[in-house]
Every structure is written in C-alpha cells, then in structure tokens.
Short mmCIF file of C-alpha atoms in Angstrom, two decimals:
data_model
loop_
_atom_site.label_atom_id
_atom_site.label_comp_id
_atom_site.label_asym_id
_atom_site.label_seq_id
_atom_site.Cartn_x
_atom_site.Cartn_y
_atom_site.Cartn_z
CA MET I 1 -20.62 23.80 -92.85
CA SER I 2 -17.49 22.93 -94.84
CA ALA I 3 -16.39 19.36 -95.49
CA ALA I 4 -13.27 19.93 -93.43
CA THR I 5 -15.14 20.93 -90.29
CA THR I 6 -14.67 18.44 -87.44
CA ARG I 7 -16.68 20.09 -84.65
CA THR I 8 -19.06 17.47 -83.19
CA GLU I 9 -20.67 19.29 -80.25
CA GLY I 10 -23.65 21.63 -80.35
CA LEU I 11 -24.43 20.80 -83.97
CA HIS I 12 -27.61 21.45 -85.92
CA VAL I 13 -28.78 17.95 -86.81
CA ALA I 14 -31.66 17.18 -89.15
CA VAL I 15 -33.28 13.89 -88.19
CA LEU I 16 -34.90 12.54 -91.35
CA ASN I 17 -37.80 10.19 -90.74
CA GLY I 18 -41.31 9.30 -91.84
CA GLY I 19 -41.61 9.47 -95.61
CA SER I 20 -44.07 7.50 -97.67
CA SER I 21 -42.71 3.94 -97.51
CA LEU I 22 -44.54 1.03 -95.91
CA GLU I 23 -42.21 1.42 -92.93
CA ARG I 24 -43.29 4.99 -92.24
CA GLU I 25 -44.58 4.37 -88.70
CA VAL I 26 -41.44 2.50 -87.70
CA SER I 27 -39.34 5.34 -89.09
CA LEU I 28 -41.30 7.93 -87.12
CA ALA I 29 -40.72 5.93 -83.93
CA SER I 30 -36.99 5.73 -84.67
CA GLY I 31 -36.87 9.44 -85.46
CA SER I 32 -38.58 10.39 -82.22
CA ARG I 33 -36.16 8.34 -80.15
CA VAL I 34 -33.10 9.64 -82.01
CA THR I 35 -34.26 13.24 -81.61
CA THR I 36 -34.55 12.88 -77.84
CA ALA I 37 -31.16 11.17 -77.67
CA LEU I 38 -29.33 13.84 -79.68
CA GLU I 39 -30.96 16.69 -77.75
CA SER I 40 -29.72 15.08 -74.55
CA LYS I 41 -26.19 15.32 -75.99
CA GLY I 42 -26.54 19.09 -76.48
CA HIS I 43 -27.35 19.17 -80.18
CA ARG I 44 -29.93 21.40 -81.79
CA VAL I 45 -32.24 18.98 -83.60
CA THR I 46 -34.81 19.58 -86.32
CA ARG I 47 -36.95 16.56 -87.09
CA LEU I 48 -38.14 16.41 -90.69
CA ASP I 49 -40.92 14.22 -92.05
CA VAL I 50 -39.46 13.59 -95.50
CA ASP I 51 -41.51 14.84 -98.45
CA ALA I 52 -41.09 16.59 -101.80
CA GLY I 53 -39.91 19.77 -100.06
CA LEU I 54 -36.92 18.11 -98.39
CA VAL I 55 -34.13 19.86 -100.30
CA THR I 56 -35.73 23.28 -99.79
CA HIS I 57 -36.20 22.59 -96.08
CA LEU I 58 -32.57 21.52 -95.68
CA ASP I 59 -31.32 24.61 -97.54
CA ASP I 60 -33.43 26.89 -95.35
CA LEU I 61 -32.34 25.21 -92.12
CA ASP I 62 -28.59 25.24 -92.83
CA VAL I 63 -28.00 21.98 -90.97
CA ASP I 64 -24.57 20.51 -90.20
CA VAL I 65 -25.45 16.86 -90.63
CA ALA I 66 -28.43 14.64 -91.44
CA PHE I 67 -29.23 11.68 -89.22
CA LEU I 68 -30.99 9.00 -91.26
CA ALA I 69 -33.87 7.42 -89.36
CA LEU I 70 -35.64 6.81 -92.64
CA HIS I 71 -36.54 3.16 -93.26
CA GLY I 72 -37.84 1.31 -96.27
CA SER I 73 -37.52 2.36 -99.89
CA THR I 74 -35.98 5.80 -100.46
CA GLY I 75 -34.37 5.62 -97.01
CA GLU I 76 -32.41 2.38 -97.45
CA ASP I 77 -32.05 1.89 -101.20
CA GLY I 78 -29.43 4.59 -101.76
CA THR I 79 -31.88 7.31 -102.84
CA ILE I 80 -31.64 9.64 -99.84
CA GLN I 81 -27.90 9.04 -99.46
CA SER I 82 -27.21 10.05 -103.06
CA LEU I 83 -29.43 13.13 -102.75
CA LEU I 84 -27.68 14.30 -99.59
CA ASP I 85 -24.31 13.82 -101.26
CA LEU I 86 -25.54 15.96 -104.15
CA VAL I 87 -26.56 18.85 -101.90
CA GLY I 88 -23.43 18.51 -99.76
CA ILE I 89 -24.90 17.47 -96.42
CA PRO I 90 -23.04 14.78 -94.45
CA HIS I 91 -25.24 11.88 -93.39
CA THR I 92 -25.09 8.95 -91.03
CA GLY I 93 -24.88 5.37 -92.19
CA PRO I 94 -23.36 3.70 -95.26
CA ASN I 95 -23.08 5.45 -98.60
CA GLY I 96 -25.55 5.26 -101.46
CA LEU I 97 -23.90 2.43 -103.37
CA SER I 98 -23.59 0.17 -100.33
CA SER I 99 -27.19 0.85 -99.39
CA ALA I 100 -28.41 0.10 -102.92
CA LEU I 101 -26.50 -3.18 -103.01
CA ALA I 102 -27.81 -4.30 -99.63
CA TRP I 103 -31.39 -3.33 -100.54
CA ASP I 104 -31.39 -5.72 -103.51
CA LYS I 105 -31.32 -9.03 -101.64
CA PRO I 106 -30.46 -11.34 -104.58
CA VAL I 107 -27.61 -9.10 -105.70
CA ALA I 108 -26.33 -8.82 -102.14
CA GLN I 109 -26.50 -12.57 -101.62
CA GLY I 110 -24.38 -13.02 -104.74
CA LEU I 111 -21.78 -10.70 -103.23
CA TYR I 112 -21.83 -12.54 -99.89
CA ARG I 113 -21.39 -15.88 -101.63
CA ARG I 114 -18.56 -14.48 -103.76
CA ALA I 115 -16.88 -13.40 -100.50
CA GLY I 116 -16.99 -17.00 -99.30
CA LEU I 117 -19.99 -16.62 -96.99
CA VAL I 118 -22.89 -19.04 -96.74
CA VAL I 119 -26.33 -17.93 -97.97
CA PRO I 120 -29.52 -19.97 -98.36
CA ASP I 121 -30.01 -21.70 -101.70
CA HIS I 122 -32.64 -19.70 -103.53
CA VAL I 123 -34.42 -18.76 -106.73
CA VAL I 124 -35.69 -15.36 -107.86
CA LEU I 125 -38.90 -14.89 -109.83
CA SER I 126 -40.15 -11.62 -111.27
CA GLN I 127 -43.61 -10.47 -112.22
CA ALA I 128 -42.27 -10.10 -115.76
CA ALA I 129 -41.37 -13.80 -115.77
CA PHE I 130 -44.96 -14.67 -114.86
CA ARG I 131 -46.46 -12.16 -117.26
CA ASP I 132 -44.22 -12.64 -120.29
CA LEU I 133 -42.45 -15.99 -119.91
CA GLY I 134 -45.02 -18.38 -118.41
CA ALA I 135 -43.20 -18.83 -115.07
CA ALA I 136 -46.41 -20.02 -113.41
CA ALA I 137 -45.92 -23.38 -115.12
CA ALA I 138 -42.56 -23.78 -113.37
CA VAL I 139 -43.56 -22.87 -109.81
CA SER I 140 -44.04 -26.51 -108.85
CA ARG I 141 -40.36 -27.13 -109.65
CA VAL I 142 -39.20 -24.73 -106.94
CA GLY I 143 -39.96 -27.30 -104.26
CA ASP I 144 -38.19 -29.99 -106.26
CA LEU I 145 -35.10 -27.79 -106.40
CA LEU I 146 -35.03 -26.42 -102.86
CA GLY I 147 -37.31 -28.69 -100.85
CA PHE I 148 -39.82 -27.63 -98.22
CA PRO I 149 -40.27 -25.63 -96.08
CA LEU I 150 -39.44 -22.50 -98.07
CA VAL I 151 -39.12 -18.84 -97.14
CA VAL I 152 -40.87 -16.51 -99.57
CA LYS I 153 -40.21 -12.77 -99.37
CA PRO I 154 -39.89 -9.67 -101.54
CA ALA I 155 -36.50 -9.37 -103.23
CA ALA I 156 -36.17 -5.85 -101.79
CA GLY I 157 -37.62 -4.37 -98.65
CA GLY I 158 -37.31 -4.35 -94.90
CA SER I 159 -39.01 -5.24 -91.64
CA SER I 160 -39.85 -8.71 -93.01
CA LEU I 161 -42.89 -7.26 -94.79
CA GLY I 162 -44.37 -9.86 -97.14
CA LEU I 163 -42.43 -12.75 -95.60
CA THR I 164 -44.09 -16.18 -95.48
CA ILE I 165 -42.80 -19.60 -94.48
CA VAL I 166 -44.37 -22.23 -96.74
CA GLY I 167 -44.51 -25.84 -95.67
CA ASP I 168 -47.29 -27.02 -97.99
CA PRO I 169 -46.62 -26.91 -101.75
CA ALA I 170 -50.25 -25.92 -102.31
CA HIS I 171 -49.61 -22.63 -100.48
CA LEU I 172 -46.57 -21.58 -102.53
CA PRO I 173 -48.44 -19.73 -105.32
CA SER I 174 -50.41 -17.58 -102.86
CA ALA I 175 -47.23 -16.77 -100.90
CA ILE I 176 -45.55 -15.64 -104.12
CA MET I 177 -48.52 -13.46 -105.03
CA GLY I 178 -48.48 -11.97 -101.54
CA ALA I 179 -44.81 -11.06 -101.83
CA PHE I 180 -45.46 -9.46 -105.23
CA SER I 181 -47.64 -6.89 -103.48
CA TYR I 182 -44.43 -5.47 -101.95
CA ASN I 183 -41.96 -5.80 -104.84
CA ASP I 184 -41.94 -6.89 -108.47
CA ARG I 185 -39.45 -9.66 -107.71
CA VAL I 186 -39.72 -12.49 -105.18
CA LEU I 187 -36.89 -14.27 -103.42
CA ILE I 188 -37.67 -17.91 -102.56
CA GLU I 189 -35.14 -19.41 -100.16
CA GLN I 190 -34.49 -22.81 -98.73
CA PHE I 191 -35.53 -22.74 -95.06
CA VAL I 192 -32.50 -22.94 -92.79
CA PRO I 193 -33.23 -24.20 -89.26
CA GLY I 194 -31.33 -22.76 -86.33
CA PRO I 195 -31.27 -19.75 -84.02
CA GLU I 196 -31.59 -16.34 -85.68
CA VAL I 197 -28.95 -13.81 -84.69
CA ALA I 198 -28.39 -10.16 -85.52
CA VAL I 199 -24.93 -8.60 -85.34
CA THR I 200 -24.58 -4.82 -85.38
CA LEU I 201 -21.42 -3.16 -86.62
CA VAL I 202 -20.50 0.38 -85.60
CA ASP I 203 -17.39 1.90 -87.18
CA GLY I 204 -16.08 -1.57 -88.07
CA GLY I 205 -16.46 -2.99 -84.57
CA THR I 206 -19.12 -5.48 -83.59
CA LEU I 207 -21.63 -5.15 -80.78
CA PRO I 208 -22.71 -8.30 -78.93
CA PRO I 209 -24.84 -10.62 -81.11
CA VAL I 210 -28.55 -10.54 -80.31
CA GLU I 211 -30.42 -13.84 -80.38
CA ILE I 212 -33.99 -13.60 -81.66
CA SER I 213 -36.69 -15.96 -80.41
CA PRO I 214 -40.24 -15.20 -81.65
CA ARG I 215 -42.84 -16.58 -79.29
CA ASP I 216 -45.10 -17.72 -82.13
CA GLY I 217 -44.23 -18.10 -85.82
CA PRO I 218 -41.54 -16.36 -87.89
CA TYR I 219 -39.76 -13.13 -87.07
CA ASP I 220 -42.05 -11.09 -89.31
CA PHE I 221 -43.26 -7.50 -89.11
CA SER I 222 -45.64 -8.22 -86.22
CA ALA I 223 -43.00 -10.13 -84.26
CA ARG I 224 -40.52 -7.29 -84.79
CA TYR I 225 -42.65 -4.42 -83.57
CA THR I 226 -45.19 -5.87 -81.14
CA PRO I 227 -43.83 -5.55 -77.60
CA GLY I 228 -43.56 -8.98 -76.01
CA ALA I 229 -44.04 -10.91 -79.27
CA THR I 230 -40.35 -11.83 -79.42
CA GLU I 231 -37.82 -12.75 -76.77
CA PHE I 232 -34.36 -11.25 -77.26
CA HIS I 233 -31.12 -12.36 -75.67
CA ALA I 234 -28.33 -9.80 -75.76
CA PRO I 235 -25.72 -11.11 -75.77
CA SER I 236 -26.89 -14.34 -77.34
CA ARG I 237 -26.96 -17.64 -75.44
CA LEU I 238 -24.78 -19.31 -78.07
CA SER I 239 -21.26 -20.55 -77.44
CA ASP I 240 -18.31 -18.19 -77.55
CA ALA I 241 -17.18 -19.91 -80.75
CA ALA I 242 -20.59 -19.43 -82.40
CA ASN I 243 -20.72 -15.76 -81.39
CA ALA I 244 -17.22 -15.22 -82.73
CA ALA I 245 -18.17 -16.89 -86.03
CA ALA I 246 -21.28 -14.69 -86.27
CA GLU I 247 -19.26 -11.53 -85.68
CA ASP I 248 -16.66 -12.53 -88.26
CA ALA I 249 -19.36 -13.32 -90.85
CA ALA I 250 -21.03 -9.96 -90.16
CA ARG I 251 -17.78 -8.08 -90.77
CA ARG I 252 -17.17 -9.96 -94.01
CA ALA I 253 -20.73 -9.35 -95.23
CA CYS I 254 -20.39 -5.62 -94.65
CA ASP I 255 -16.99 -5.59 -96.32
CA ALA I 256 -18.54 -7.31 -99.36
CA LEU I 257 -20.95 -4.38 -99.67
CA GLY I 258 -18.57 -1.64 -98.58
CA ALA I 259 -21.09 -0.85 -95.83
CA HIS I 260 -19.46 1.18 -93.06
CA HIS I 261 -20.35 3.26 -89.98
CA ILE I 262 -23.46 1.27 -89.00
CA ALA I 263 -25.21 -1.81 -90.30
CA ARG I 264 -27.07 -4.78 -88.87
CA VAL I 265 -26.41 -8.24 -90.27
CA ASP I 266 -29.17 -10.82 -89.90
CA MET I 267 -28.24 -14.48 -90.05
CA ILE I 268 -29.19 -18.02 -89.06
CA LEU I 269 -26.70 -20.12 -87.14
CA ALA I 270 -27.26 -23.45 -88.89
CA ASP I 271 -26.68 -26.33 -86.47
CA ASN I 272 -26.02 -23.62 -83.86
CA GLU I 273 -22.61 -22.83 -85.35
CA THR I 274 -22.51 -22.04 -89.10
CA PRO I 275 -23.52 -18.45 -90.00
CA THR I 276 -25.90 -18.30 -92.96
CA ILE I 277 -26.35 -14.68 -94.06
CA LEU I 278 -29.91 -13.52 -94.67
CA GLU I 279 -29.43 -9.79 -95.24
CA VAL I 280 -27.63 -6.63 -94.22
CA ASP I 281 -29.73 -3.67 -93.08
CA THR I 282 -27.99 -0.34 -93.73
CA GLY I 283 -30.79 1.67 -92.10
CA PRO I 284 -31.65 -0.43 -89.05
CA GLY I 285 -34.53 0.40 -86.76
CA LEU I 286 -33.84 2.44 -83.64
CA THR I 287 -37.14 1.98 -81.83
CA ALA I 288 -37.68 0.68 -78.32
CA THR I 289 -38.04 -2.88 -79.69
CA SER I 290 -35.25 -2.65 -82.28
CA LEU I 291 -32.16 -4.82 -82.23
CA VAL I 292 -29.44 -2.16 -82.54
CA PRO I 293 -30.29 -0.40 -79.24
CA LEU I 294 -30.43 -3.80 -77.52
CA ALA I 295 -26.97 -4.67 -78.81
CA ALA I 296 -25.62 -1.27 -77.76
CA GLN I 297 -27.06 -1.70 -74.28
CA ALA I 298 -25.43 -5.13 -74.00
CA ALA I 299 -22.11 -3.50 -74.89
CA GLY I 300 -22.59 -0.80 -72.23
CA LEU I 301 -23.14 1.87 -74.88
CA ALA I 302 -25.97 4.24 -74.00
CA PHE I 303 -28.34 5.06 -76.84
CA PRO I 304 -27.56 8.83 -76.82
CA ASP I 305 -23.85 8.00 -77.02
CA LEU I 306 -24.50 5.67 -79.97
CA CYS I 307 -26.41 8.38 -81.83
CA HIS I 308 -23.71 10.96 -81.09
CA ARG I 309 -21.04 8.55 -82.34
CA LEU I 310 -22.89 8.13 -85.64
CA VAL I 311 -22.96 11.90 -86.06
CA GLU I 312 -19.21 12.01 -85.41
CA LEU I 313 -18.62 9.33 -88.05
CA ALA I 314 -20.72 11.22 -90.60
CA LEU I 315 -18.68 14.37 -90.10
CA ALA I 316 -15.39 12.49 -90.12
CA ARG I 317 -16.28 10.95 -93.48
CA ALA I 318 -17.10 14.38 -94.88
CA GLY I 319 -13.87 15.79 -93.48
CA ARG I 320 -11.87 13.08 -95.20
CA ASP I 321 -13.61 13.87 -98.51
CA GLU I 322 -14.40 10.18 -99.00
CA PRO I 323 -16.17 9.40 -102.29
CA ALA I 324 -19.94 9.30 -101.95
CA ALA I 325 -20.12 5.86 -103.54
#
C-alpha cells in the first residue's frame, strides 16, 4: 500500500504482540483485545507473535498497517518502530526516536525538567559503576542526598517490573540488586507522596485523567495486572484545577519527547495539585485492566473506535510522509 493511500476501512492490519520481553503475557492480552476490536470495525486482522521471522511474515502478508501491541523492550524502545519504517509499513503509536527517549527514564526525565516540568530528585547508578568504580561504597550517601523513603526501579522498562519502595536504609542495597536483574542501570528517586494519576493523549488531545489507588502497597506489576488489586477512578476524584494541571503537564511531557498519536503519562500529584512526572509510556497496555481503555471509556470512546482511530492516525502519518524519527 503506497504512503499516499488514505483508505481506512476494510484494511489488512497486522497486530504485533507477544515477543520475548518480560512483558510478553501482557502484550498477548493486549493483542487479543485489539484483534477483536479491529475485526468488529470490519478490518481483516492477522495477529503475529513477534519473532525472528517477522519481516518475512510481513512481506508475505502484504499488510496495510501494523498495530503495535508489543510491550517491553523491542516494542517500546524504538526497535520495532525503526524496523517497520525501514520496510515501509505504517505503524501505530509514536515514532522510533520518541519511543527510545521515553524508554530511557533518566534521559526522559532530563527532557521533562528542561521543558520546565517537575520530576522527582534522583540518582542513577550503573552496574559498571559498581564493578569498575567502587560505587558500593557510596550507596549509603544516596539516603543522605534524597532522604527516605526512596523508589528504586530499573532505568528502562515497563509495567513497574523491578520497582521497590525502600523505607529502611538497610534494604537499599538489596533493592538496587533486584532492579539490576531487569536493567544494567538503576534509577533511585525521592519518594513523592500524593495521588498517582495517568493521563492518556490521543492525537494531541487528552482523555480524562485516571486516578490509581492500589489496595495494598505500590502500583507494581502485581497491582497493575491482578483484577481487583487496584481501585481506579476515571475520571479522577481530584479538583478540576488539579485535573487541568495534570492534562497540561501530560501534553508538555509528550511534546518534550515528540511523542504523538498515543501515549500515557504517569505522574504524582504532589500535595494533590502539583504534577510530578514519573514516565511516559509510548506503548501502553490495552488489556482489560489497563489504564488507556479506562480513560477512553470515561471519555465515551468505545475501545474498537479507539483502535480504529489509531489505525487512521498511522495511515495519515504515512500519507503525509512525516520523517520516521
């Protein structure tokens, strides 16, 4: 299908999901739901579990557009986006550069701060620093710099895998080692109290903020994907002013990355009013417990219509011959 084609009905859509990342099962759940949604809109859908034969499969299938339901590394770090650009297949979601920037949390936080947004004070430690530079001798100074409690998490990754909240200085080394099992760099942040909110952007517009209230402990992988483990309020219970501030901060964070079409911005509303950006997810989950479908529902946007809109945006970008990065 040529880049100038604008037909958006009855398309052959490849839903890319699965893969080999730690978020494989979440991705498969997103892919299943997206497939059903797009079929209900009259599209011919081929669901592909991503592997080393992907390019050959796509060439053989002659698809019009790829819908990215691929989470975790490869799916959200710019890899799949760049590959699809190379083979000339339009894809949903932000481009490869925006995805790569968002995936690297310390780099992204630098961009948010440069754009005038608030991010948690933090330090970054790498395995190389421990191995080659004796960083272990400086770990005790992290608490002196940032105070306790602290949030320890991998410097890249999704679904809050490897996230730990540390209140006792004695537990900090083990939390760092645990995060290293997911990435070779660790982001250690000052804990920011306040309600956690997620704001989804679709084509530059914001959906209603979703307030996240885990029933027990942090909003980690288990709290995200265990039905009933977290209470969600869509729209949030915050004031109109707080919701407006959250939406404005989300737009500015995405602009700082150049992330368009769809993204979810996670933040803490410090003192119930000041948005503190945690991260931007350029490949957000689309499962039954995911935040984006909840936000869409709160806006009166049916999930099949959301998926169809993302396909339209992918084709429109290709038709405009926008640069891949």
